[in-house]
PDB file of C-alpha atoms and ligand atoms in Angstrom:
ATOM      1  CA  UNK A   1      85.735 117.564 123.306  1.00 61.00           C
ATOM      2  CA  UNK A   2      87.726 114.560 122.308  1.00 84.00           C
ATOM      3  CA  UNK A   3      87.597 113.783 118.724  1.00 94.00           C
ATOM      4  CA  UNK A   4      90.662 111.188 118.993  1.00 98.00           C
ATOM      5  CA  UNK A   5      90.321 107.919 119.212  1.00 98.00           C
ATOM      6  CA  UNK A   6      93.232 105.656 117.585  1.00 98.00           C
ATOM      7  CA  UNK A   7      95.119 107.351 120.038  1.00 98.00           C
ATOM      8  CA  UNK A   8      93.020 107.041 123.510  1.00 98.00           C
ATOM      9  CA  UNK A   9      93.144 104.689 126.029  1.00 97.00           C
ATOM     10  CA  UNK A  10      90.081 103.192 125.129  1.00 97.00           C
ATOM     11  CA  UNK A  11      91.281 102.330 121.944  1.00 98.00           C
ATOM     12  CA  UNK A  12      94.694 100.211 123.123  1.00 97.00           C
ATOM     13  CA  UNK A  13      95.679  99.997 126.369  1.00 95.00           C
ATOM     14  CA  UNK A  14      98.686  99.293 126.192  1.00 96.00           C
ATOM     15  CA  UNK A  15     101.654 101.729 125.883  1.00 97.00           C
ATOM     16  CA  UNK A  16     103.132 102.318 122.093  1.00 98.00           C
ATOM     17  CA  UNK A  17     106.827 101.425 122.200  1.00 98.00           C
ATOM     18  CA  UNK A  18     108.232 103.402 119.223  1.00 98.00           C
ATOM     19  CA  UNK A  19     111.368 101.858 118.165  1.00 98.00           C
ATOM     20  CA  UNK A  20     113.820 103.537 115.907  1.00 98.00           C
ATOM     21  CA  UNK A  21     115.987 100.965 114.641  1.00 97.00           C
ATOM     22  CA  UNK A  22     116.801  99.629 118.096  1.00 97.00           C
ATOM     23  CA  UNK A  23     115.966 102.198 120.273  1.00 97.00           C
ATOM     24  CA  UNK A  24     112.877 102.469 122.414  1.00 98.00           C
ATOM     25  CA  UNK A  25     111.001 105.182 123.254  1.00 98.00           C
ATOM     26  CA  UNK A  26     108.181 104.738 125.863  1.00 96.00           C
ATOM     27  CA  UNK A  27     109.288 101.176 127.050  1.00 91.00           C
ATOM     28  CA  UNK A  28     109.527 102.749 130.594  1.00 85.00           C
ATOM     29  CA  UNK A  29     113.646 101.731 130.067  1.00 83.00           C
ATOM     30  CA  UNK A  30     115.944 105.195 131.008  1.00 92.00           C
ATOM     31  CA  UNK A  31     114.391 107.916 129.268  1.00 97.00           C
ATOM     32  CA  UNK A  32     115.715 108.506 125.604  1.00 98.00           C
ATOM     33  CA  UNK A  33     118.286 111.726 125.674  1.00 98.00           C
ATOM     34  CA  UNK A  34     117.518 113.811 122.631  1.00 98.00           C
ATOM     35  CA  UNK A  35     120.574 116.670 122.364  1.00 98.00           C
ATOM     36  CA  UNK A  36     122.053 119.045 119.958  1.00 98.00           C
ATOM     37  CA  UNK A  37     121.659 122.308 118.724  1.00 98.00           C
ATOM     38  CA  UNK A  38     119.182 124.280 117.907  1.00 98.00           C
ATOM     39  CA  UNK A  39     120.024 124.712 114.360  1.00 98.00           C
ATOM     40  CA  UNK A  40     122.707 122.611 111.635  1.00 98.00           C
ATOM     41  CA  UNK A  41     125.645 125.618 111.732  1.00 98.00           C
ATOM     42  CA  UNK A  42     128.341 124.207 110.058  1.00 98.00           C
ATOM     43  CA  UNK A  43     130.236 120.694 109.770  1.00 98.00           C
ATOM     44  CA  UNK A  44     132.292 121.364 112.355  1.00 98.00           C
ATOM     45  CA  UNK A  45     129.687 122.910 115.041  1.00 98.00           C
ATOM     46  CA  UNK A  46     127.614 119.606 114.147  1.00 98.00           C
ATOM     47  CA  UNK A  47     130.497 116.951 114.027  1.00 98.00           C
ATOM     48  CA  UNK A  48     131.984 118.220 117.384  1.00 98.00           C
ATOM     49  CA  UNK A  49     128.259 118.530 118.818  1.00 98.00           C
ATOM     50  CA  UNK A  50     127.567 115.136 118.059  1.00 98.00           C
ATOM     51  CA  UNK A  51     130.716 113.788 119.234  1.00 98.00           C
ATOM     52  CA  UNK A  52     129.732 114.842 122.573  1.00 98.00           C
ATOM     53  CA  UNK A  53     126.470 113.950 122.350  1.00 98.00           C
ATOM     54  CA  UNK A  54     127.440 110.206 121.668  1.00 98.00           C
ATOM     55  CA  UNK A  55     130.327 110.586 123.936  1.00 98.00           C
ATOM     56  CA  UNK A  56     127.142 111.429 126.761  1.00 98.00           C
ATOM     57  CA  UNK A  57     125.156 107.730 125.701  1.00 97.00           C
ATOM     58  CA  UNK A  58     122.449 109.512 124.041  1.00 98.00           C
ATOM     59  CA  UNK A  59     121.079 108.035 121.473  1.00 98.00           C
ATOM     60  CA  UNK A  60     119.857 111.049 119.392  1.00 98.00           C
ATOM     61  CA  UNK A  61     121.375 113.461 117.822  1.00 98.00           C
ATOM     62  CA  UNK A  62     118.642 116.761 117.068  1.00 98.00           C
ATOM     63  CA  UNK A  63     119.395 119.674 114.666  1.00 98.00           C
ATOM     64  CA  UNK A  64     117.070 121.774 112.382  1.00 98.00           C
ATOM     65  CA  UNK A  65     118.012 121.645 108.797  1.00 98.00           C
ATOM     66  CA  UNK A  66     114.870 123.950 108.173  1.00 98.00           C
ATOM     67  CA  UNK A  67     114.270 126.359 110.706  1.00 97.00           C
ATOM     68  CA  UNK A  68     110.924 127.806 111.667  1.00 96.00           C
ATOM     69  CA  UNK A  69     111.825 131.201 112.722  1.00 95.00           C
ATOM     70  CA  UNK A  70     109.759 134.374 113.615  1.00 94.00           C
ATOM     71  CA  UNK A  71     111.790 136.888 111.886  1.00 96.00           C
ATOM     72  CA  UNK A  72     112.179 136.224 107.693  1.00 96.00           C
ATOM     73  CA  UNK A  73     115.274 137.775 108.674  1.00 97.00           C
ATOM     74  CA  UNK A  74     116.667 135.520 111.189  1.00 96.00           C
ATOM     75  CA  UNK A  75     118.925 132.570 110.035  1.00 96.00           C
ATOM     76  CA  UNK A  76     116.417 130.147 108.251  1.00 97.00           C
ATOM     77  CA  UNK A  77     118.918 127.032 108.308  1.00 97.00           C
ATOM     78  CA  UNK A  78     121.381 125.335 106.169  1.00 98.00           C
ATOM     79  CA  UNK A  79     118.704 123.521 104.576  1.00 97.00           C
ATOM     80  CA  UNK A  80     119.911 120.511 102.298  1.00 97.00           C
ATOM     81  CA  UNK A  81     123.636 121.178 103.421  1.00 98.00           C
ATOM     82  CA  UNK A  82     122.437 121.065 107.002  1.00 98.00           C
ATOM     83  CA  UNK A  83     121.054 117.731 105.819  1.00 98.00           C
ATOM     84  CA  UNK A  84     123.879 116.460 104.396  1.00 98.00           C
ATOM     85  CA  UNK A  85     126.238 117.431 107.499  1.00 98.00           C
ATOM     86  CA  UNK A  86     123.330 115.436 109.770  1.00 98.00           C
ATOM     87  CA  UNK A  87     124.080 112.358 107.283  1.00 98.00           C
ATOM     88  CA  UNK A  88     127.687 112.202 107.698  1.00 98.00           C
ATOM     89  CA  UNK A  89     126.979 113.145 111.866  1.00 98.00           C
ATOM     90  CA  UNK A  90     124.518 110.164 112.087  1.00 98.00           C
ATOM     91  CA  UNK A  91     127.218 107.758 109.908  1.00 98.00           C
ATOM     92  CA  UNK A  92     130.432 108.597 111.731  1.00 98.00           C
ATOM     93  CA  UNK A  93     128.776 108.603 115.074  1.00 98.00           C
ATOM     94  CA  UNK A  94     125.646 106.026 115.069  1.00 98.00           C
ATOM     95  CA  UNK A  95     123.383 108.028 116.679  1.00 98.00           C
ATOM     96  CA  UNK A  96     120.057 108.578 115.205  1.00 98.00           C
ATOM     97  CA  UNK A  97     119.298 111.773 113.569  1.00 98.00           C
ATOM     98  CA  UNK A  98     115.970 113.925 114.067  1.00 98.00           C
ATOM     99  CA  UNK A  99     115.233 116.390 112.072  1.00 98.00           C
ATOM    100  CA  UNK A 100     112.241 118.968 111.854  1.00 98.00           C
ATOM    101  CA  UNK A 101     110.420 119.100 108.229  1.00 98.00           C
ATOM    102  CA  UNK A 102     108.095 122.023 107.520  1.00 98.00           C
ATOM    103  CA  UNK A 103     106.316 120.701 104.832  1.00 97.00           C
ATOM    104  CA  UNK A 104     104.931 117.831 102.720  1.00 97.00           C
ATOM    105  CA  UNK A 105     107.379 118.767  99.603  1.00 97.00           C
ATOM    106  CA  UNK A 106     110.547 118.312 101.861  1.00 97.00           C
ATOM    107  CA  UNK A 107     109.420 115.085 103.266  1.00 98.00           C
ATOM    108  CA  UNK A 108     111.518 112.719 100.401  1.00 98.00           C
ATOM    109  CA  UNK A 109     114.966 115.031 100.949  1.00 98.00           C
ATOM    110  CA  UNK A 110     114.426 115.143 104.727  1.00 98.00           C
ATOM    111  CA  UNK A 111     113.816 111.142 104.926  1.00 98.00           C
ATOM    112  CA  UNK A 112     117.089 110.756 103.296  1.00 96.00           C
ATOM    113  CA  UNK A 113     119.104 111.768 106.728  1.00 95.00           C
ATOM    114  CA  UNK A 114     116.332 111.805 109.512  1.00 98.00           C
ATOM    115  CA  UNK A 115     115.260 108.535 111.205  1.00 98.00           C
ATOM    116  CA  UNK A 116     112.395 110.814 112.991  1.00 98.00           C
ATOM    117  CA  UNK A 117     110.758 113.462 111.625  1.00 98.00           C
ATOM    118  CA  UNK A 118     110.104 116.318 113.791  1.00 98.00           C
ATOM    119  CA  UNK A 119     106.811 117.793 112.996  1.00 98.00           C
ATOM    120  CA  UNK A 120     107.431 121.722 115.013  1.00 98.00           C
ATOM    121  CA  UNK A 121     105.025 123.552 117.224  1.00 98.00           C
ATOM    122  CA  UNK A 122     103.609 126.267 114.449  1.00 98.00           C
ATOM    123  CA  UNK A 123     102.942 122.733 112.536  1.00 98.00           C
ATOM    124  CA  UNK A 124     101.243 120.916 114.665  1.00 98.00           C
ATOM    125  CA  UNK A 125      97.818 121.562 113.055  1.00 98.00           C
ATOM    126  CA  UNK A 126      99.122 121.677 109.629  1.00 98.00           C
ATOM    127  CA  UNK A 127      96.521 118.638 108.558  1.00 98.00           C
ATOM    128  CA  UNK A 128      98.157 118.267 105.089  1.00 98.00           C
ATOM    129  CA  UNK A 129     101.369 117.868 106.787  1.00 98.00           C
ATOM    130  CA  UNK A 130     100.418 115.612 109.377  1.00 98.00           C
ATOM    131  CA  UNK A 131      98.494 113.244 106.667  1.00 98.00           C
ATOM    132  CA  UNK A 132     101.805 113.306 104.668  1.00 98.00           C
ATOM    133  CA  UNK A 133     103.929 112.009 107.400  1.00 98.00           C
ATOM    134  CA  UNK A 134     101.328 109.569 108.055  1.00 98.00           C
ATOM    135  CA  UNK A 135     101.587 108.043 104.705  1.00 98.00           C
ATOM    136  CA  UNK A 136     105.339 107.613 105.480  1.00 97.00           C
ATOM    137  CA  UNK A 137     106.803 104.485 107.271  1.00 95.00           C
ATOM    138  CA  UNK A 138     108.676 106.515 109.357  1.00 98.00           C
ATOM    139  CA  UNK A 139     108.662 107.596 113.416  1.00 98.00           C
ATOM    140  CA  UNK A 140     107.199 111.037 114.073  1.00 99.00           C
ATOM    141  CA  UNK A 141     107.922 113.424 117.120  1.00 99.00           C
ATOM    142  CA  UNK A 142     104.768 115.595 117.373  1.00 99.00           C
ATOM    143  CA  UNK A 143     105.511 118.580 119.316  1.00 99.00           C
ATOM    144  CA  UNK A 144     102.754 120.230 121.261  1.00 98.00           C
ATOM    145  CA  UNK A 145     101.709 123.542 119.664  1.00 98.00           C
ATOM    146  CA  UNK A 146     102.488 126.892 121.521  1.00 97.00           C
ATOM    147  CA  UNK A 147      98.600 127.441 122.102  1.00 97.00           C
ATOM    148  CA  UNK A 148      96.952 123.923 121.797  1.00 98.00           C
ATOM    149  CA  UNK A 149      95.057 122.118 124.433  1.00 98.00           C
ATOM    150  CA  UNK A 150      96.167 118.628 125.133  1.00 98.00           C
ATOM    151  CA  UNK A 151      92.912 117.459 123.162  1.00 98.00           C
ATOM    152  CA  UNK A 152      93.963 119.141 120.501  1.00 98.00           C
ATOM    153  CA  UNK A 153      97.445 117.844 120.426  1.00 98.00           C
ATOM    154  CA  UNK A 154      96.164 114.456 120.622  1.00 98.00           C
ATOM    155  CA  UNK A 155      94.116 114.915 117.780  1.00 98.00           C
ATOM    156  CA  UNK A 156      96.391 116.275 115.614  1.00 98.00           C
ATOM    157  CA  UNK A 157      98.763 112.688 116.680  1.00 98.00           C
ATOM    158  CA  UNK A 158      94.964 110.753 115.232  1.00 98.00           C
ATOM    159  CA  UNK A 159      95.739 112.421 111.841  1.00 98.00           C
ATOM    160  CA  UNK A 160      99.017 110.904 111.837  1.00 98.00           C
ATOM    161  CA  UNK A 161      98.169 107.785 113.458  1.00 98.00           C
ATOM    162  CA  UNK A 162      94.889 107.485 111.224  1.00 98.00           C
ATOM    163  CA  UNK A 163      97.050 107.094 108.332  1.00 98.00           C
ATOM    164  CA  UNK A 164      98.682 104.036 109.204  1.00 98.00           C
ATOM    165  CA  UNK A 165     101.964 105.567 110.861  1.00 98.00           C
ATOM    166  CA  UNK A 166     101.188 104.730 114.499  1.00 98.00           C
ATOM    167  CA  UNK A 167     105.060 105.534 115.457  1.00 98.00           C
ATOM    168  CA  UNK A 168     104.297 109.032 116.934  1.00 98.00           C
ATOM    169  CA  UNK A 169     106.136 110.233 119.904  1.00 99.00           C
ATOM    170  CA  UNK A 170     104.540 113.832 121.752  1.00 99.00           C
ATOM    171  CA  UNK A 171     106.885 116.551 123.094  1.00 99.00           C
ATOM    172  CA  UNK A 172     105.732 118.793 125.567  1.00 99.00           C
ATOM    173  CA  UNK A 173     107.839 122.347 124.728  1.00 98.00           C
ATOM    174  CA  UNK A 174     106.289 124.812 127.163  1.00 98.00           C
ATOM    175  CA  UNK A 175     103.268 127.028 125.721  1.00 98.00           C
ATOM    176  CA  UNK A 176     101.836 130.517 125.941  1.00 98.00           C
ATOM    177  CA  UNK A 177     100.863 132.024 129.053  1.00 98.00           C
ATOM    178  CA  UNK A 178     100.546 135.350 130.572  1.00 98.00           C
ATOM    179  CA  UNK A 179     104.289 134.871 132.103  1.00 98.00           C
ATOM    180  CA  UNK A 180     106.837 135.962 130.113  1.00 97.00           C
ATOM    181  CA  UNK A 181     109.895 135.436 132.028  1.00 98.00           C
ATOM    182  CA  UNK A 182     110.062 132.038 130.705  1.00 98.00           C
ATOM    183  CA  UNK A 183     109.952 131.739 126.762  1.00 98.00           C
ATOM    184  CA  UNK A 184     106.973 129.633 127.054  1.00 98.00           C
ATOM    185  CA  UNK A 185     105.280 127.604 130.267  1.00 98.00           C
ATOM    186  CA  UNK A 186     106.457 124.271 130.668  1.00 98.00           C
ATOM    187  CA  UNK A 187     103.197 122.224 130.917  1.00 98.00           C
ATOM    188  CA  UNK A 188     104.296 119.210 132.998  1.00 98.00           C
ATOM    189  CA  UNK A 189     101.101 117.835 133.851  1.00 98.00           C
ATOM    190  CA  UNK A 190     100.003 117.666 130.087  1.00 98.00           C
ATOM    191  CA  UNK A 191     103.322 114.528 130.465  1.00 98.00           C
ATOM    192  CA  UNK A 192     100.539 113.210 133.487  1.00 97.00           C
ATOM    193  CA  UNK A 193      97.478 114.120 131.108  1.00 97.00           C
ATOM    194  CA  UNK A 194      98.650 112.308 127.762  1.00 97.00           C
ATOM    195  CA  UNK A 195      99.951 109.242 129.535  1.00 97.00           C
ATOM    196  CA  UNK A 196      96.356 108.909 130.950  1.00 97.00           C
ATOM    197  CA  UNK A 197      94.371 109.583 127.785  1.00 98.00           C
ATOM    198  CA  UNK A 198      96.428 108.165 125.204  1.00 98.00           C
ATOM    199  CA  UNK A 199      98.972 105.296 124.925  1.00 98.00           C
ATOM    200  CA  UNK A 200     101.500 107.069 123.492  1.00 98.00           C
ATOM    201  CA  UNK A 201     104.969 108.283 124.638  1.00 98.00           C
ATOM    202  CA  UNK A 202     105.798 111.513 125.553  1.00 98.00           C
ATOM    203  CA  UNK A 203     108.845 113.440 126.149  1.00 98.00           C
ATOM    204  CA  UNK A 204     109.769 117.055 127.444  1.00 98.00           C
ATOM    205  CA  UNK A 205     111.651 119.571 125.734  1.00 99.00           C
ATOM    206  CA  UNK A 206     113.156 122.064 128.553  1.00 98.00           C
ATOM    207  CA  UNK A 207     114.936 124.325 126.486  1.00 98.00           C
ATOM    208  CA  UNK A 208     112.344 125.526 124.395  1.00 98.00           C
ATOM    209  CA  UNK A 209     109.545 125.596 127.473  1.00 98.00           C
ATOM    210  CA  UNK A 210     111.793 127.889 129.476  1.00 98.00           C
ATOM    211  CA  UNK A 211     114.261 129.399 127.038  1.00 98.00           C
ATOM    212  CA  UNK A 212     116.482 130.079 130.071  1.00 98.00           C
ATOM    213  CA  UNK A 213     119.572 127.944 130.164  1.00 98.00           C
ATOM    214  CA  UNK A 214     119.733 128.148 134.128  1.00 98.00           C
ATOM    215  CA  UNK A 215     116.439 126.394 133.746  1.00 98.00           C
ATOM    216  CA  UNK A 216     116.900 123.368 131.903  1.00 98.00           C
ATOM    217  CA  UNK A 217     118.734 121.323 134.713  1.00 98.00           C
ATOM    218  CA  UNK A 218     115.592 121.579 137.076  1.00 98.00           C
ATOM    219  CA  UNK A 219     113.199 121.394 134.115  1.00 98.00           C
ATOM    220  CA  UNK A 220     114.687 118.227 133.365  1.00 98.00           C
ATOM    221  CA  UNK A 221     115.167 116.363 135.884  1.00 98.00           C
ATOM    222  CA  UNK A 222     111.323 117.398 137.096  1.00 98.00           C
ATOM    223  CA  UNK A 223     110.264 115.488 133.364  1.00 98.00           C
ATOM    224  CA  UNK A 224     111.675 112.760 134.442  1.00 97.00           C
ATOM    225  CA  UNK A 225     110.847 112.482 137.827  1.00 96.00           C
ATOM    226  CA  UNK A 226     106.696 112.843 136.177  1.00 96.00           C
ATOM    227  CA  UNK A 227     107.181 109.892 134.182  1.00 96.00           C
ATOM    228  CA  UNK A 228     108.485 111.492 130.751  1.00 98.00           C
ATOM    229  CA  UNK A 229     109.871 108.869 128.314  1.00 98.00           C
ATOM    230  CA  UNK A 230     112.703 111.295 127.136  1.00 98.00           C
ATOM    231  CA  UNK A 231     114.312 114.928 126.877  1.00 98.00           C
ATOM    232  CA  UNK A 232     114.935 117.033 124.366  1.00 98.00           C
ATOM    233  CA  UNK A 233     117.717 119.475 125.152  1.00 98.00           C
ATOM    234  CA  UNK A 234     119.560 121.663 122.750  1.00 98.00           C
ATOM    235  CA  UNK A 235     123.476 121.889 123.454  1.00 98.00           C
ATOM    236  CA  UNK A 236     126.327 124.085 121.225  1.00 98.00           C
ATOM    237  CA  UNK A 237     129.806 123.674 121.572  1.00 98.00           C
ATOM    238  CA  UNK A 238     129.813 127.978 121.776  1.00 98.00           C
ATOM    239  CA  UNK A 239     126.082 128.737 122.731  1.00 98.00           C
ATOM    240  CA  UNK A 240     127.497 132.643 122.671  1.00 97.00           C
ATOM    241  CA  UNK A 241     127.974 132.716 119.117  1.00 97.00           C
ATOM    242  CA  UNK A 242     124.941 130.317 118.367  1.00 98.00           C
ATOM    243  CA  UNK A 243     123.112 131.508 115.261  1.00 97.00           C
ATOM    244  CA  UNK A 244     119.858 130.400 117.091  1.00 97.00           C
ATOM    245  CA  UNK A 245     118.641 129.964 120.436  1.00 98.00           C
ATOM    246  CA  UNK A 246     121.884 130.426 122.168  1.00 98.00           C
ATOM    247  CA  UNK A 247     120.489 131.776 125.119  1.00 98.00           C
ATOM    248  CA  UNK A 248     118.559 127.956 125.757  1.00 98.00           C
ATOM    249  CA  UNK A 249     121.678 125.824 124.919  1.00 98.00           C
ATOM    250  CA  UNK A 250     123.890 124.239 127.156  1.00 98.00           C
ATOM    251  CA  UNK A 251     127.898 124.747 126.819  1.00 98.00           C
ATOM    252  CA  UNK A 252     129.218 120.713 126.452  1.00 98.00           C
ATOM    253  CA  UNK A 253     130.392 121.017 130.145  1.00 98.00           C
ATOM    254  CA  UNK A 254     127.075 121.756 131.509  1.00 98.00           C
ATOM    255  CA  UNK A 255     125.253 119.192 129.232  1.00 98.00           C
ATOM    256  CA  UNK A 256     127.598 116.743 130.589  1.00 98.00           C
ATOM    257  CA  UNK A 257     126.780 117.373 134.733  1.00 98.00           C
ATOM    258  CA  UNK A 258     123.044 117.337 133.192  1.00 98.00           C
ATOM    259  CA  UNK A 259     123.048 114.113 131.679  1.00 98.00           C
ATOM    260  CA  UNK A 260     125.178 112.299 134.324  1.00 98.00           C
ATOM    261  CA  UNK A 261     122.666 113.869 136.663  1.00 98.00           C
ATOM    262  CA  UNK A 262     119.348 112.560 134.879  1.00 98.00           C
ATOM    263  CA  UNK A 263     121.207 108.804 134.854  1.00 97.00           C
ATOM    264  CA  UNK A 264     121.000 108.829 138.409  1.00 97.00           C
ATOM    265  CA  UNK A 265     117.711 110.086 138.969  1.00 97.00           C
ATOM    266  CA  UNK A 266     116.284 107.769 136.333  1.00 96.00           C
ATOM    267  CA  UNK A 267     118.138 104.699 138.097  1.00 95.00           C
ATOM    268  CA  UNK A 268     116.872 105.979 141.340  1.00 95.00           C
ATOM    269  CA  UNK A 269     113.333 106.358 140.249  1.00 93.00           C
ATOM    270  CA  UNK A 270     113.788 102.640 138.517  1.00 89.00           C
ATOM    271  CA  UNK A 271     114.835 100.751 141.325  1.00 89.00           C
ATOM    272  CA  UNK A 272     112.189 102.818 144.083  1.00 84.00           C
ATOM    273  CA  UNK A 273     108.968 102.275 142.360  1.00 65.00           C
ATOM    274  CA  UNK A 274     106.960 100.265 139.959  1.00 57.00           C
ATOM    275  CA  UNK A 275     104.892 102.673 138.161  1.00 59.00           C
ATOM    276  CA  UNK A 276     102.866 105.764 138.356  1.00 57.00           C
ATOM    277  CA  UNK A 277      99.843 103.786 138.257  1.00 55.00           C
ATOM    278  CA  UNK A 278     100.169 103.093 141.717  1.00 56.00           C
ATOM    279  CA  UNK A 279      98.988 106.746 142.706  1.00 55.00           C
ATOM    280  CA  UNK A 280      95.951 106.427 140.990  1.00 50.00           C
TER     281      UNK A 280
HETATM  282  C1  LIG B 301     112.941 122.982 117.492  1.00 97.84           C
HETATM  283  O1  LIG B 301     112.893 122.051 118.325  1.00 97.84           O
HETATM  284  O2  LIG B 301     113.863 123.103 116.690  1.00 97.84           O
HETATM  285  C2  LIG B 301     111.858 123.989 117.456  1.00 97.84           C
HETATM  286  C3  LIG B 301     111.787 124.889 116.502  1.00 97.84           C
HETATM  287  O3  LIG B 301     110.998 123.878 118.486  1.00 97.84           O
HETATM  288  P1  LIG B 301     109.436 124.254 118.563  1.00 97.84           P
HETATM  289  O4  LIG B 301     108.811 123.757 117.297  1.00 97.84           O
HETATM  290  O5  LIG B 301     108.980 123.545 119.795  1.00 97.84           O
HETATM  291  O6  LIG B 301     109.381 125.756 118.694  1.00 97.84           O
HETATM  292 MN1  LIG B 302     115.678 125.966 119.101  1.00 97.84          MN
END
């Protein structure tokens, strides 16, 4: 099966640099550093977040507004507070905001703050959805669903893309296997598979693949070293007292030692080799 094809290879060879005002994602430049936490808390858990986070040279700053949770009874997010405390991160900081929307009725309130819309794992074959944002002029980070095949992730980027938005970065966030150590199973060859079947950039979201902080260091630093265009990492200022996913999110000190850590690998792996194309 393959179904896609404004997406494939075949289609444009070329990679699809996604710029968001100014910054590039999939240019093969440093990879993009995507951090925050896992959920908009309160001003001051975002504003001192994102301080850091700029403080680190990312250039985006991540937080769920709306939160996709398991439970009806877990915290559900600040919704249009949450948005308003990303508006007045994003202006007091610069950094660009990113910002999961559930559905199409949310899109107008959730453009208002997010310069990408995150489109979540249980959404990724929410057609309706995925037409909507592709009506919008408007970058779209399409993470992979928790049980979807990498054919059927890349189709559900052609419903996007089909509609005229071809701004659509992938995120590879671990999915369902028989281990359950890990939260999920981070699929890094699906970084190998997507670059080779599709022009599109892709990044890799550690913390929710492995849902173990202790993992996210080597998780991300492996992304990077397979060629992924960016991270995603989630990062609280008290992961302890997080109201979601604390147990995934890095304390500022150890987000810190990550990033300086992926600098150096992604200067090393800059100045040591041309491309990945070369083991083909
Ligand atoms: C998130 O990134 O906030 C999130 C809910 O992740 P996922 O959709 O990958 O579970
Ligand atoms: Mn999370």
């Amino acid at each position: 099966m393959v179904g896609y094809r404004l997406v494939s290879r075949e289609y444009c060879d070329k990679p699809t640099v996604v710029d968001v005002l100014g910054v590039k994602i999939g240019s093969g430049a440093p990879p993009v550093i995507i951090a925050g936490p896992c959920a908009v808390e309160s001003r001051e858990q975002l504003m001192e977040t994102a301080r850091l986070v700029r403080d680190s040279g990312a250039q985006f700053l991540r937080g769920g507004a709306f939160k996709p949770r398991t439970s009806p009874y877990s915290f559900q997010g600040l919704a249009q507070k949450g948005l308003e405390y990303l508006a007045e991160a994003r202006k007091e900081t610069g950094l660009k905001v990113i910002t999961e929307v559930m559905d199409a009725d949310s899109l107008d309130i959730v453009a208002g703050c997010a310069d990408v819309f995150q489109i979540g794992s249980r959404n990724m074959q929410n057609f309706h959805l995925l037409r909507a944002v592709g009506r919008y002029n408007k970058p779209v980070l399409l993470k992979r669903g928790l049980a979807a095949t990498v054919d059927e992730w890349l189709n559900a980027a052609e419903y996007i893309v089909q509609e005229g938005n071809s701004n659509v970065i992938l995120c590879e966030r671990g999915i369902r296997t028989f281990e359950n150590y890990t939260r999920n199973t981070l699929d890094l060859s699906a970084v190998g598979a997507v670059k080779y079947f599709s022009h599109l950039p892709v990044i890799v979201d550690p913390s929710h693949a492995t849902g173990k902080r202790h993992l996210i260091g080597s998780m991300s630093m492996a992304a990077v070293a397979a060629g992924a265009d960016g991270l995603m990492i989630e990062v609280h200022p008290t992961p302890d007292t997080a109201q979601c996913d604390g147990e995934q999110s890095l304390n500022p000190s150890q987000y810190l030692n990550l990033i300086s850590e992926v600098v150096k690998l992604a200067h090393f792996l800059r100045t040591s080799r041309a491309s990945y194309n070369e083991f083909y």
